[in-house]
Amino acid sequence: MPSASAKAWPAIVLETLKANDVRLAVYVPDKILIPLIDGVEADPFFTALCATREEEGVGICAGAWMGGLRSILMMQTSGFGNTPNALASLAVAYQIPVVLLISERGALGEFNVGQVWSSRVVAPVCAALGISHHAIDRLEDVEFILDRSIKQAIATQSPVALVLSPLLTGGKVFAA
Amino acid sequence: MHRIALMRRLTAMLHDEAVIGGIGNTNFDLFAAGHRPQNFYMLGSMGQAFPIALGVALAQPRRQVIGIEGDGSLLMNLGCLATIGAVAPANLTLIVMDNAAYQITGGQPTASAGSVDFVAIARGAGIARSDWARDPDDFVRLVEEALRLSGPSLIGARIDTAAAAGQPPRDPAQIRDRFMQAMGARQDFGTSRG
């Protein structure tokens, strides 16, 4: 685990988004993402909005890109399961670099069996659609993976999915 | 009302507005009414016309943006009305082409053939300026008002099930690239060098 003096992963994510001029933050709420959601809501650099469904977020981010605004779409793994049709027929088909930042449930101490099965669709769906996907599990990798993935998505006009592992975030633990 | 007739009236009113056409007959008739580079035509992603339009509206606050969606498509993604009501973009107009049928899959009735009222739903979602167009002239008046006034609007148009008058080419890369150029978000690199 990172030392108390190290910069926390949410601060690194927010700084990396700013460094890449990512100004629109669309999210469907998730407990692990709270520091990111609070961060984008509090910072006037970002336009932050809560979508009702992850698939809707793909549409919003795709429209923003076509209008010249970079965005990030944040969700948890179960919510990723709501996105494949929009990813396939919009982001992939039209070559739109939607960047997904996904909080991982379902692994490393998950207490809800529903989360376990829904989380397992992420990697196979990304593989089937040819979408680059990476797990971020170490604090020292957060900036590199996020920064390079945003840049590659834009340069190659392709969506990308990044999964925030419990190894990085601590995950959500059962409150006994 | 006839979808193609309304699309022609709409297209005749437009200048540099962005228009996002939902899947099927909605974007077919948008294209058939006269292609403009500021038009975006969906090929899949049913229900995403209004979210895409919201994204364009957020990216281009000085441009008026119009989303056009069918009744079946909107029913698939009603939550987007709540998002748009909450965000309340100043420059977004939503048009629902409601023929109470999943026309492209064989005409099965949608819920709007019965109990559903999209204008009432939109008002309930916080889009206060939501109205049914009584006739084509009223449709034009409502669009003019929506484009002139600040804040989101929704216009419902009850249409028949006439077949679309044409279809856009199914070339998503070209549709997207030309749309982005029209938005000023991407430059053509030209046809020659030197």
mmCIF file of C-alpha atoms in Angstrom:
data_model
loop_
_atom_site.group_PDB
_atom_site.id
_atom_site.type_symbol
_atom_site.label_atom_id
_atom_site.label_comp_id
_atom_site.label_asym_id
_atom_site.label_seq_id
_atom_site.Cartn_x
_atom_site.Cartn_y
_atom_site.Cartn_z
ATOM 1 C CA MET A 1 0.000 0.000 0.000
ATOM 2 C CA PRO A 2 1.225 3.549 -0.638
ATOM 3 C CA SER A 3 2.769 5.471 2.192
ATOM 4 C CA ALA A 4 0.803 8.236 3.832
ATOM 5 C CA SER A 5 3.080 10.860 2.287
ATOM 6 C CA ALA A 6 2.573 9.665 -1.302
ATOM 7 C CA LYS A 7 0.097 11.533 -3.455
ATOM 8 C CA ALA A 8 -3.154 9.570 -3.478
ATOM 9 C CA TRP A 9 -4.411 7.961 -6.711
ATOM 10 C CA PRO A 10 -7.456 10.265 -7.075
ATOM 11 C CA ALA A 11 -5.248 13.369 -7.026
ATOM 12 C CA ILE A 12 -3.020 11.844 -9.701
ATOM 13 C CA VAL A 13 -6.046 10.995 -11.873
ATOM 14 C CA LEU A 14 -7.443 14.520 -11.594
ATOM 15 C CA GLU A 15 -4.060 16.091 -12.405
ATOM 16 C CA THR A 16 -3.578 13.787 -15.389
ATOM 17 C CA LEU A 17 -7.038 14.606 -16.752
ATOM 18 C CA LYS A 18 -6.248 18.316 -16.476
ATOM 19 C CA ALA A 19 -2.843 17.887 -18.096
ATOM 20 C CA ASN A 20 -4.639 16.291 -21.072
ATOM 21 C CA ASP A 21 -7.323 19.002 -21.223
ATOM 22 C CA VAL A 22 -10.077 16.533 -20.343
ATOM 23 C CA ARG A 23 -12.765 18.989 -19.253
ATOM 24 C CA LEU A 24 -15.974 16.949 -19.264
ATOM 25 C CA ALA A 25 -16.422 14.308 -16.563
ATOM 26 C CA VAL A 26 -19.465 12.034 -16.915
ATOM 27 C CA TYR A 27 -20.126 9.441 -14.249
ATOM 28 C CA VAL A 28 -22.554 6.946 -12.843
ATOM 29 C CA PRO A 29 -21.947 6.944 -9.084
ATOM 30 C CA ASP A 30 -19.749 4.379 -7.373
ATOM 31 C CA LYS A 31 -18.342 4.333 -3.855
ATOM 32 C CA ILE A 32 -14.700 3.840 -4.873
ATOM 33 C CA LEU A 33 -15.025 6.760 -7.294
ATOM 34 C CA ILE A 34 -16.227 9.181 -4.598
ATOM 35 C CA PRO A 35 -12.946 11.148 -4.436
ATOM 36 C CA LEU A 36 -12.939 11.520 -8.232
ATOM 37 C CA ILE A 37 -16.617 12.478 -8.380
ATOM 38 C CA ASP A 38 -16.191 14.982 -5.547
ATOM 39 C CA GLY A 39 -13.028 16.259 -7.224
ATOM 40 C CA VAL A 40 -14.583 16.945 -10.622
ATOM 41 C CA GLU A 41 -17.756 18.376 -9.058
ATOM 42 C CA ALA A 42 -15.737 20.796 -6.903
ATOM 43 C CA ASP A 43 -13.266 21.962 -9.538
ATOM 44 C CA PRO A 44 -14.529 24.578 -12.030
ATOM 45 C CA PHE A 45 -12.014 23.267 -14.587
ATOM 46 C CA PHE A 46 -14.398 20.360 -15.107
ATOM 47 C CA THR A 47 -17.952 20.203 -16.341
ATOM 48 C CA ALA A 48 -19.250 17.290 -14.288
ATOM 49 C CA LEU A 49 -22.513 15.474 -14.803
ATOM 50 C CA CYS A 50 -24.177 12.337 -13.547
ATOM 51 C CA ALA A 51 -25.715 10.091 -16.214
ATOM 52 C CA THR A 52 -28.611 7.769 -15.446
ATOM 53 C CA ARG A 53 -26.959 4.866 -17.239
ATOM 54 C CA GLU A 54 -23.478 4.112 -18.538
ATOM 55 C CA GLU A 55 -24.648 3.626 -22.127
ATOM 56 C CA GLU A 56 -26.044 7.163 -22.035
ATOM 57 C CA GLY A 57 -22.623 8.328 -20.884
ATOM 58 C CA VAL A 58 -21.028 6.822 -23.998
ATOM 59 C CA GLY A 59 -23.413 8.903 -26.124
ATOM 60 C CA ILE A 60 -22.718 12.102 -24.180
ATOM 61 C CA CYS A 61 -18.949 11.608 -24.376
ATOM 62 C CA ALA A 62 -19.131 10.754 -28.086
ATOM 63 C CA GLY A 63 -21.098 13.932 -28.791
ATOM 64 C CA ALA A 64 -18.686 15.998 -26.727
ATOM 65 C CA TRP A 65 -15.715 14.627 -28.679
ATOM 66 C CA MET A 66 -17.351 15.415 -32.001
ATOM 67 C CA GLY A 67 -17.949 18.937 -30.746
ATOM 68 C CA GLY A 68 -14.303 19.345 -29.735
ATOM 69 C CA LEU A 69 -14.485 18.615 -25.997
ATOM 70 C CA ARG A 70 -12.461 15.840 -24.348
ATOM 71 C CA SER A 71 -14.131 13.740 -21.690
ATOM 72 C CA ILE A 72 -13.783 10.905 -19.210
ATOM 73 C CA LEU A 73 -16.568 8.404 -18.460
ATOM 74 C CA MET A 74 -16.470 6.885 -14.970
ATOM 75 C CA MET A 75 -18.437 3.839 -13.796
ATOM 76 C CA GLN A 76 -18.083 0.570 -11.925
ATOM 77 C CA THR A 77 -17.584 -2.823 -13.534
ATOM 78 C CA SER A 78 -21.277 -3.783 -13.318
ATOM 79 C CA GLY A 79 -22.147 -0.582 -15.203
ATOM 80 C CA PHE A 80 -19.735 -1.451 -17.986
ATOM 81 C CA GLY A 81 -22.185 -4.212 -18.822
ATOM 82 C CA ASN A 82 -24.645 -1.505 -19.889
ATOM 83 C CA THR A 83 -22.297 -0.121 -22.549
ATOM 84 C CA PRO A 84 -21.447 -2.713 -25.241
ATOM 85 C CA ASN A 85 -23.981 -1.716 -27.908
ATOM 86 C CA ALA A 86 -23.071 1.964 -27.665
ATOM 87 C CA LEU A 87 -19.359 1.127 -27.640
ATOM 88 C CA ALA A 88 -19.679 -1.193 -30.648
ATOM 89 C CA SER A 89 -22.062 0.736 -32.890
ATOM 90 C CA LEU A 90 -21.059 4.277 -31.900
ATOM 91 C CA ALA A 91 -17.568 4.598 -30.396
ATOM 92 C CA VAL A 92 -15.907 1.796 -32.382
ATOM 93 C CA ALA A 93 -17.880 2.131 -35.617
ATOM 94 C CA TYR A 94 -17.426 5.930 -35.793
ATOM 95 C CA GLN A 95 -13.829 5.912 -34.436
ATOM 96 C CA ILE A 96 -14.547 8.024 -31.363
ATOM 97 C CA PRO A 97 -12.013 7.974 -28.487
ATOM 98 C CA VAL A 98 -14.280 7.495 -25.473
ATOM 99 C CA VAL A 99 -12.104 6.965 -22.368
ATOM 100 C CA LEU A 100 -13.671 4.688 -19.731
ATOM 101 C CA LEU A 101 -12.395 4.713 -16.150
ATOM 102 C CA ILE A 102 -13.896 1.721 -14.367
ATOM 103 C CA SER A 103 -13.876 0.979 -10.661
ATOM 104 C CA GLU A 104 -13.398 -2.747 -10.222
ATOM 105 C CA ARG A 105 -15.895 -4.662 -8.151
ATOM 106 C CA GLY A 106 -16.171 -8.422 -8.079
ATOM 107 C CA ALA A 107 -12.593 -9.336 -7.208
ATOM 108 C CA LEU A 108 -10.156 -9.473 -4.274
ATOM 109 C CA GLY A 109 -12.609 -9.680 -1.421
ATOM 110 C CA GLU A 110 -15.941 -9.011 -3.128
ATOM 111 C CA PHE A 111 -18.894 -9.763 -0.842
ATOM 112 C CA ASN A 112 -21.718 -9.463 -3.426
ATOM 113 C CA VAL A 113 -21.974 -12.387 -5.812
ATOM 114 C CA GLY A 114 -23.879 -10.258 -8.333
ATOM 115 C CA GLN A 115 -20.837 -8.021 -8.655
ATOM 116 C CA VAL A 116 -18.568 -11.028 -9.179
ATOM 117 C CA TRP A 117 -20.325 -12.219 -12.320
ATOM 118 C CA SER A 118 -21.027 -8.825 -13.824
ATOM 119 C CA SER A 119 -17.392 -7.744 -13.445
ATOM 120 C CA ARG A 120 -16.254 -10.646 -15.589
ATOM 121 C CA VAL A 121 -17.726 -9.207 -18.781
ATOM 122 C CA VAL A 122 -15.252 -6.308 -18.997
ATOM 123 C CA ALA A 123 -12.171 -8.000 -20.428
ATOM 124 C CA PRO A 124 -13.991 -10.312 -22.901
ATOM 125 C CA VAL A 125 -16.162 -7.476 -24.228
ATOM 126 C CA CYS A 126 -13.153 -5.210 -24.698
ATOM 127 C CA ALA A 127 -11.287 -8.046 -26.411
ATOM 128 C CA ALA A 128 -14.244 -8.795 -28.687
ATOM 129 C CA LEU A 129 -14.495 -5.135 -29.713
ATOM 130 C CA GLY A 130 -10.744 -4.615 -30.072
ATOM 131 C CA ILE A 131 -10.798 -1.977 -27.322
ATOM 132 C CA SER A 132 -7.516 -1.506 -25.465
ATOM 133 C CA HIS A 133 -7.974 -2.221 -21.777
ATOM 134 C CA HIS A 134 -5.582 -2.068 -18.860
ATOM 135 C CA ALA A 135 -5.770 -2.667 -15.140
ATOM 136 C CA ILE A 136 -4.202 -0.025 -12.941
ATOM 137 C CA ASP A 137 -3.041 -1.742 -9.766
ATOM 138 C CA ARG A 138 -0.025 0.268 -8.593
ATOM 139 C CA LEU A 139 0.119 3.894 -7.508
ATOM 140 C CA GLU A 140 3.301 4.505 -9.493
ATOM 141 C CA ASP A 141 1.527 3.431 -12.721
ATOM 142 C CA VAL A 142 -1.557 5.663 -12.466
ATOM 143 C CA GLU A 143 -0.205 8.692 -14.303
ATOM 144 C CA PHE A 144 1.651 6.694 -16.969
ATOM 145 C CA ILE A 145 -1.237 4.414 -17.882
ATOM 146 C CA LEU A 146 -3.905 7.127 -17.810
ATOM 147 C CA ASP A 147 -1.813 9.733 -19.617
ATOM 148 C CA ARG A 148 -0.600 7.358 -22.333
ATOM 149 C CA SER A 149 -4.041 5.818 -22.767
ATOM 150 C CA ILE A 150 -5.750 9.183 -23.264
ATOM 151 C CA LYS A 151 -3.088 10.185 -25.777
ATOM 152 C CA GLN A 152 -3.283 6.874 -27.649
ATOM 153 C CA ALA A 153 -7.079 6.928 -27.729
ATOM 154 C CA ILE A 154 -7.048 10.377 -29.316
ATOM 155 C CA ALA A 155 -4.168 9.653 -31.693
ATOM 156 C CA THR A 156 -5.741 6.403 -32.907
ATOM 157 C CA GLN A 157 -9.395 7.537 -32.662
ATOM 158 C CA SER A 158 -10.239 4.516 -30.550
ATOM 159 C CA PRO A 159 -11.984 3.995 -27.213
ATOM 160 C CA VAL A 160 -9.997 2.701 -24.238
ATOM 161 C CA ALA A 161 -11.016 1.104 -20.939
ATOM 162 C CA LEU A 162 -8.992 1.419 -17.726
ATOM 163 C CA VAL A 163 -9.864 -0.662 -14.670
ATOM 164 C CA LEU A 164 -8.989 0.646 -11.202
ATOM 165 C CA SER A 165 -7.987 -2.474 -9.259
ATOM 166 C CA PRO A 166 -8.642 -2.950 -5.529
ATOM 167 C CA LEU A 167 -4.862 -3.310 -5.277
ATOM 168 C CA LEU A 168 -4.762 0.432 -6.026
ATOM 169 C CA THR A 169 -7.982 1.684 -4.460
ATOM 170 C CA GLY A 170 -8.458 -0.720 -1.543
ATOM 171 C CA GLY A 171 -11.763 -1.758 -3.071
ATOM 172 C CA LYS A 172 -15.089 -1.854 -1.292
ATOM 173 C CA VAL A 173 -15.208 -4.070 1.767
ATOM 174 C CA PHE A 174 -18.177 -5.591 3.509
ATOM 175 C CA ALA A 175 -19.314 -3.566 6.490
ATOM 176 C CA ALA A 176 -20.051 -6.371 8.954
ATOM 177 C CA MET B 1 -48.245 14.720 -39.882
ATOM 178 C CA HIS B 2 -45.668 13.300 -42.287
ATOM 179 C CA ARG B 3 -42.090 12.814 -41.055
ATOM 180 C CA ILE B 4 -40.462 13.843 -44.323
ATOM 181 C CA ALA B 5 -42.622 16.969 -44.584
ATOM 182 C CA LEU B 6 -41.607 18.034 -41.068
ATOM 183 C CA MET B 7 -37.943 17.276 -41.785
ATOM 184 C CA ARG B 8 -38.117 19.458 -44.904
ATOM 185 C CA ARG B 9 -39.721 22.301 -42.944
ATOM 186 C CA LEU B 10 -37.032 21.911 -40.269
ATOM 187 C CA THR B 11 -34.135 21.757 -42.717
ATOM 188 C CA ALA B 12 -35.389 24.882 -44.473
ATOM 189 C CA MET B 13 -35.164 26.793 -41.169
ATOM 190 C CA LEU B 14 -31.586 25.812 -40.321
ATOM 191 C CA HIS B 15 -28.298 27.705 -40.582
ATOM 192 C CA ASP B 16 -25.323 26.364 -38.614
ATOM 193 C CA GLU B 17 -27.246 24.301 -36.042
ATOM 194 C CA ALA B 18 -26.003 20.779 -35.288
ATOM 195 C CA VAL B 19 -28.641 18.092 -35.813
ATOM 196 C CA ILE B 20 -28.333 14.547 -34.449
ATOM 197 C CA GLY B 21 -30.647 12.028 -36.105
ATOM 198 C CA GLY B 22 -31.545 8.829 -34.225
ATOM 199 C CA ILE B 23 -31.536 5.400 -35.837
ATOM 200 C CA GLY B 24 -33.812 4.261 -38.601
ATOM 201 C CA ASN B 25 -36.429 6.375 -40.286
ATOM 202 C CA THR B 26 -35.606 9.393 -38.133
ATOM 203 C CA ASN B 27 -32.161 9.906 -39.651
ATOM 204 C CA PHE B 28 -33.236 8.505 -43.024
ATOM 205 C CA ASP B 29 -35.711 11.335 -43.495
ATOM 206 C CA LEU B 30 -33.337 13.886 -41.970
ATOM 207 C CA PHE B 31 -30.929 12.951 -44.765
ATOM 208 C CA ALA B 32 -33.650 12.788 -47.409
ATOM 209 C CA ALA B 33 -34.785 16.309 -46.522
ATOM 210 C CA GLY B 34 -31.388 17.595 -47.622
ATOM 211 C CA HIS B 35 -27.950 16.608 -46.324
ATOM 212 C CA ARG B 36 -25.969 19.241 -44.465
ATOM 213 C CA PRO B 37 -22.520 18.675 -42.947
ATOM 214 C CA GLN B 38 -23.883 19.711 -39.551
ATOM 215 C CA ASN B 39 -26.093 16.587 -39.581
ATOM 216 C CA PHE B 40 -24.980 13.440 -37.738
ATOM 217 C CA TYR B 41 -26.642 10.150 -38.652
ATOM 218 C CA MET B 42 -26.645 7.199 -36.255
ATOM 219 C CA LEU B 43 -26.241 3.621 -37.497
ATOM 220 C CA GLY B 44 -26.833 1.777 -34.226
ATOM 221 C CA SER B 45 -26.708 2.773 -30.552
ATOM 222 C CA MET B 46 -30.501 2.945 -30.302
ATOM 223 C CA GLY B 47 -31.643 5.659 -27.911
ATOM 224 C CA GLN B 48 -28.432 7.679 -28.018
ATOM 225 C CA ALA B 49 -29.487 10.618 -30.231
ATOM 226 C CA PHE B 50 -30.383 12.870 -27.278
ATOM 227 C CA PRO B 51 -27.253 11.982 -25.248
ATOM 228 C CA ILE B 52 -25.056 12.653 -28.294
ATOM 229 C CA ALA B 53 -26.861 15.962 -28.819
ATOM 230 C CA LEU B 54 -26.296 16.834 -25.145
ATOM 231 C CA GLY B 55 -22.574 16.153 -25.557
ATOM 232 C CA VAL B 56 -22.371 18.376 -28.642
ATOM 233 C CA ALA B 57 -24.349 21.101 -26.825
ATOM 234 C CA LEU B 58 -21.918 21.023 -23.884
ATOM 235 C CA ALA B 59 -18.933 21.161 -26.234
ATOM 236 C CA GLN B 60 -20.373 24.000 -28.342
ATOM 237 C CA PRO B 61 -22.288 26.351 -26.036
ATOM 238 C CA ARG B 62 -22.626 29.025 -28.723
ATOM 239 C CA ARG B 63 -24.226 26.676 -31.240
ATOM 240 C CA GLN B 64 -27.834 25.525 -31.180
ATOM 241 C CA VAL B 65 -28.063 21.731 -31.146
ATOM 242 C CA ILE B 66 -31.092 19.656 -32.134
ATOM 243 C CA GLY B 67 -31.612 15.971 -31.362
ATOM 244 C CA ILE B 68 -34.297 14.028 -33.236
ATOM 245 C CA GLU B 69 -35.438 10.697 -31.843
ATOM 246 C CA GLY B 70 -38.179 8.187 -32.544
ATOM 247 C CA ASP B 71 -40.658 7.045 -29.918
ATOM 248 C CA GLY B 72 -39.279 3.511 -29.652
ATOM 249 C CA SER B 73 -35.732 4.829 -29.330
ATOM 250 C CA LEU B 74 -36.663 7.310 -26.626
ATOM 251 C CA LEU B 75 -38.504 4.606 -24.681
ATOM 252 C CA MET B 76 -35.258 2.628 -24.636
ATOM 253 C CA ASN B 77 -33.447 5.503 -22.937
ATOM 254 C CA LEU B 78 -35.993 7.618 -21.059
ATOM 255 C CA GLY B 79 -33.404 8.358 -18.372
ATOM 256 C CA CYS B 80 -31.659 10.759 -20.742
ATOM 257 C CA LEU B 81 -34.571 13.187 -20.282
ATOM 258 C CA ALA B 82 -33.818 13.284 -16.562
ATOM 259 C CA THR B 83 -30.147 14.007 -17.269
ATOM 260 C CA ILE B 84 -31.019 16.770 -19.728
ATOM 261 C CA GLY B 85 -33.551 18.236 -17.306
ATOM 262 C CA ALA B 86 -30.907 18.292 -14.579
ATOM 263 C CA VAL B 87 -28.123 19.726 -16.761
ATOM 264 C CA ALA B 88 -30.553 22.173 -18.437
ATOM 265 C CA PRO B 89 -28.326 23.126 -21.383
ATOM 266 C CA ALA B 90 -29.243 26.512 -22.834
ATOM 267 C CA ASN B 91 -28.789 25.420 -26.443
ATOM 268 C CA LEU B 92 -30.498 22.033 -26.803
ATOM 269 C CA THR B 93 -33.759 21.231 -28.592
ATOM 270 C CA LEU B 94 -35.225 17.722 -28.563
ATOM 271 C CA ILE B 95 -37.684 16.557 -31.205
ATOM 272 C CA VAL B 96 -39.635 13.301 -30.825
ATOM 273 C CA MET B 97 -41.028 11.813 -34.029
ATOM 274 C CA ASP B 98 -43.796 9.700 -32.532
ATOM 275 C CA ASN B 99 -45.633 7.255 -34.778
ATOM 276 C CA ALA B 100 -46.467 4.954 -31.859
ATOM 277 C CA ALA B 101 -44.734 2.073 -33.605
ATOM 278 C CA TYR B 102 -41.451 0.252 -33.955
ATOM 279 C CA GLN B 103 -41.839 0.955 -37.639
ATOM 280 C CA ILE B 104 -38.541 -0.430 -38.923
ATOM 281 C CA THR B 105 -39.013 -3.810 -37.242
ATOM 282 C CA GLY B 106 -42.497 -4.375 -38.604
ATOM 283 C CA GLY B 107 -44.747 -1.828 -36.966
ATOM 284 C CA GLN B 108 -45.194 -3.346 -33.535
ATOM 285 C CA PRO B 109 -46.946 -0.773 -31.297
ATOM 286 C CA THR B 110 -44.832 1.142 -28.785
ATOM 287 C CA ALA B 111 -46.125 2.152 -25.378
ATOM 288 C CA SER B 112 -46.935 5.560 -26.853
ATOM 289 C CA ALA B 113 -49.769 3.877 -28.764
ATOM 290 C CA GLY B 114 -51.380 3.604 -25.353
ATOM 291 C CA SER B 115 -50.612 5.334 -22.113
ATOM 292 C CA VAL B 116 -47.320 7.124 -22.715
ATOM 293 C CA ASP B 117 -47.173 10.902 -23.261
ATOM 294 C CA PHE B 118 -43.615 12.043 -24.020
ATOM 295 C CA VAL B 119 -44.368 15.724 -23.424
ATOM 296 C CA ALA B 120 -45.722 14.940 -19.968
ATOM 297 C CA ILE B 121 -42.666 12.771 -19.251
ATOM 298 C CA ALA B 122 -40.302 15.523 -20.406
ATOM 299 C CA ARG B 123 -42.055 18.106 -18.229
ATOM 300 C CA GLY B 124 -41.818 15.721 -15.330
ATOM 301 C CA ALA B 125 -38.096 15.369 -16.019
ATOM 302 C CA GLY B 126 -37.659 19.116 -15.658
ATOM 303 C CA ILE B 127 -37.804 20.169 -19.307
ATOM 304 C CA ALA B 128 -40.503 22.771 -18.724
ATOM 305 C CA ARG B 129 -40.763 23.956 -22.310
ATOM 306 C CA SER B 130 -42.186 20.727 -23.743
ATOM 307 C CA ASP B 131 -45.097 20.764 -26.184
ATOM 308 C CA TRP B 132 -46.924 18.678 -28.759
ATOM 309 C CA ALA B 133 -46.982 20.265 -32.201
ATOM 310 C CA ARG B 134 -50.613 20.588 -33.303
ATOM 311 C CA ASP B 135 -49.813 20.758 -37.033
ATOM 312 C CA PRO B 136 -46.807 21.474 -39.312
ATOM 313 C CA ASP B 137 -47.093 25.251 -38.863
ATOM 314 C CA ASP B 138 -47.204 24.823 -35.101
ATOM 315 C CA PHE B 139 -44.144 22.524 -35.353
ATOM 316 C CA VAL B 140 -42.237 25.280 -37.164
ATOM 317 C CA ARG B 141 -43.357 27.837 -34.584
ATOM 318 C CA LEU B 142 -42.213 25.609 -31.706
ATOM 319 C CA VAL B 143 -38.827 24.987 -33.345
ATOM 320 C CA GLU B 144 -38.347 28.721 -33.942
ATOM 321 C CA GLU B 145 -39.185 29.410 -30.318
ATOM 322 C CA ALA B 146 -36.877 26.658 -29.063
ATOM 323 C CA LEU B 147 -33.965 27.976 -31.108
ATOM 324 C CA ARG B 148 -34.603 31.555 -29.964
ATOM 325 C CA LEU B 149 -35.090 31.010 -26.244
ATOM 326 C CA SER B 150 -32.498 29.848 -23.735
ATOM 327 C CA GLY B 151 -32.905 26.471 -22.044
ATOM 328 C CA PRO B 152 -33.794 22.971 -23.217
ATOM 329 C CA SER B 153 -36.997 22.338 -25.172
ATOM 330 C CA LEU B 154 -38.814 19.218 -26.277
ATOM 331 C CA ILE B 155 -41.197 19.139 -29.209
ATOM 332 C CA GLY B 156 -43.415 16.129 -29.814
ATOM 333 C CA ALA B 157 -44.704 15.459 -33.323
ATOM 334 C CA ARG B 158 -47.302 12.764 -33.932
ATOM 335 C CA ILE B 159 -46.541 11.371 -37.354
ATOM 336 C CA ASP B 160 -47.813 8.620 -39.622
ATOM 337 C CA THR B 161 -45.919 5.486 -40.621
ATOM 338 C CA ALA B 162 -44.972 6.487 -44.155
ATOM 339 C CA ALA B 163 -41.736 4.921 -45.387
ATOM 340 C CA ALA B 164 -38.639 7.111 -45.331
ATOM 341 C CA ALA B 165 -37.866 9.062 -48.499
ATOM 342 C CA GLY B 166 -34.189 8.078 -48.626
ATOM 343 C CA GLN B 167 -31.248 6.842 -46.587
ATOM 344 C CA PRO B 168 -27.778 8.244 -45.852
ATOM 345 C CA PRO B 169 -24.703 6.244 -46.894
ATOM 346 C CA ARG B 170 -23.699 3.817 -44.144
ATOM 347 C CA ASP B 171 -20.185 5.210 -43.854
ATOM 348 C CA PRO B 172 -19.654 6.091 -40.192
ATOM 349 C CA ALA B 173 -16.086 7.367 -40.545
ATOM 350 C CA GLN B 174 -17.165 9.831 -43.223
ATOM 351 C CA ILE B 175 -20.311 10.872 -41.347
ATOM 352 C CA ARG B 176 -18.290 11.553 -38.196
ATOM 353 C CA ASP B 177 -15.395 13.278 -39.938
ATOM 354 C CA ARG B 178 -17.595 15.638 -41.951
ATOM 355 C CA PHE B 179 -19.696 16.415 -38.903
ATOM 356 C CA MET B 180 -16.578 17.244 -36.877
ATOM 357 C CA GLN B 181 -15.273 19.483 -39.647
ATOM 358 C CA ALA B 182 -18.613 21.299 -39.714
ATOM 359 C CA MET B 183 -18.317 21.727 -35.930
ATOM 360 C CA GLY B 184 -14.810 23.159 -36.362
ATOM 361 C CA ALA B 185 -13.473 20.297 -34.245
ATOM 362 C CA ARG B 186 -11.351 18.753 -36.995
ATOM 363 C CA GLN B 187 -9.601 20.035 -40.105
ATOM 364 C CA ASP B 188 -9.414 18.399 -43.494
ATOM 365 C CA PHE B 189 -5.738 17.889 -44.357
ATOM 366 C CA GLY B 190 -6.419 18.742 -47.973
ATOM 367 C CA THR B 191 -6.219 16.973 -51.277
ATOM 368 C CA SER B 192 -2.721 18.086 -52.296
ATOM 369 C CA ARG B 193 0.525 19.283 -50.731
ATOM 370 C CA GLY B 194 2.814 22.143 -51.584
#
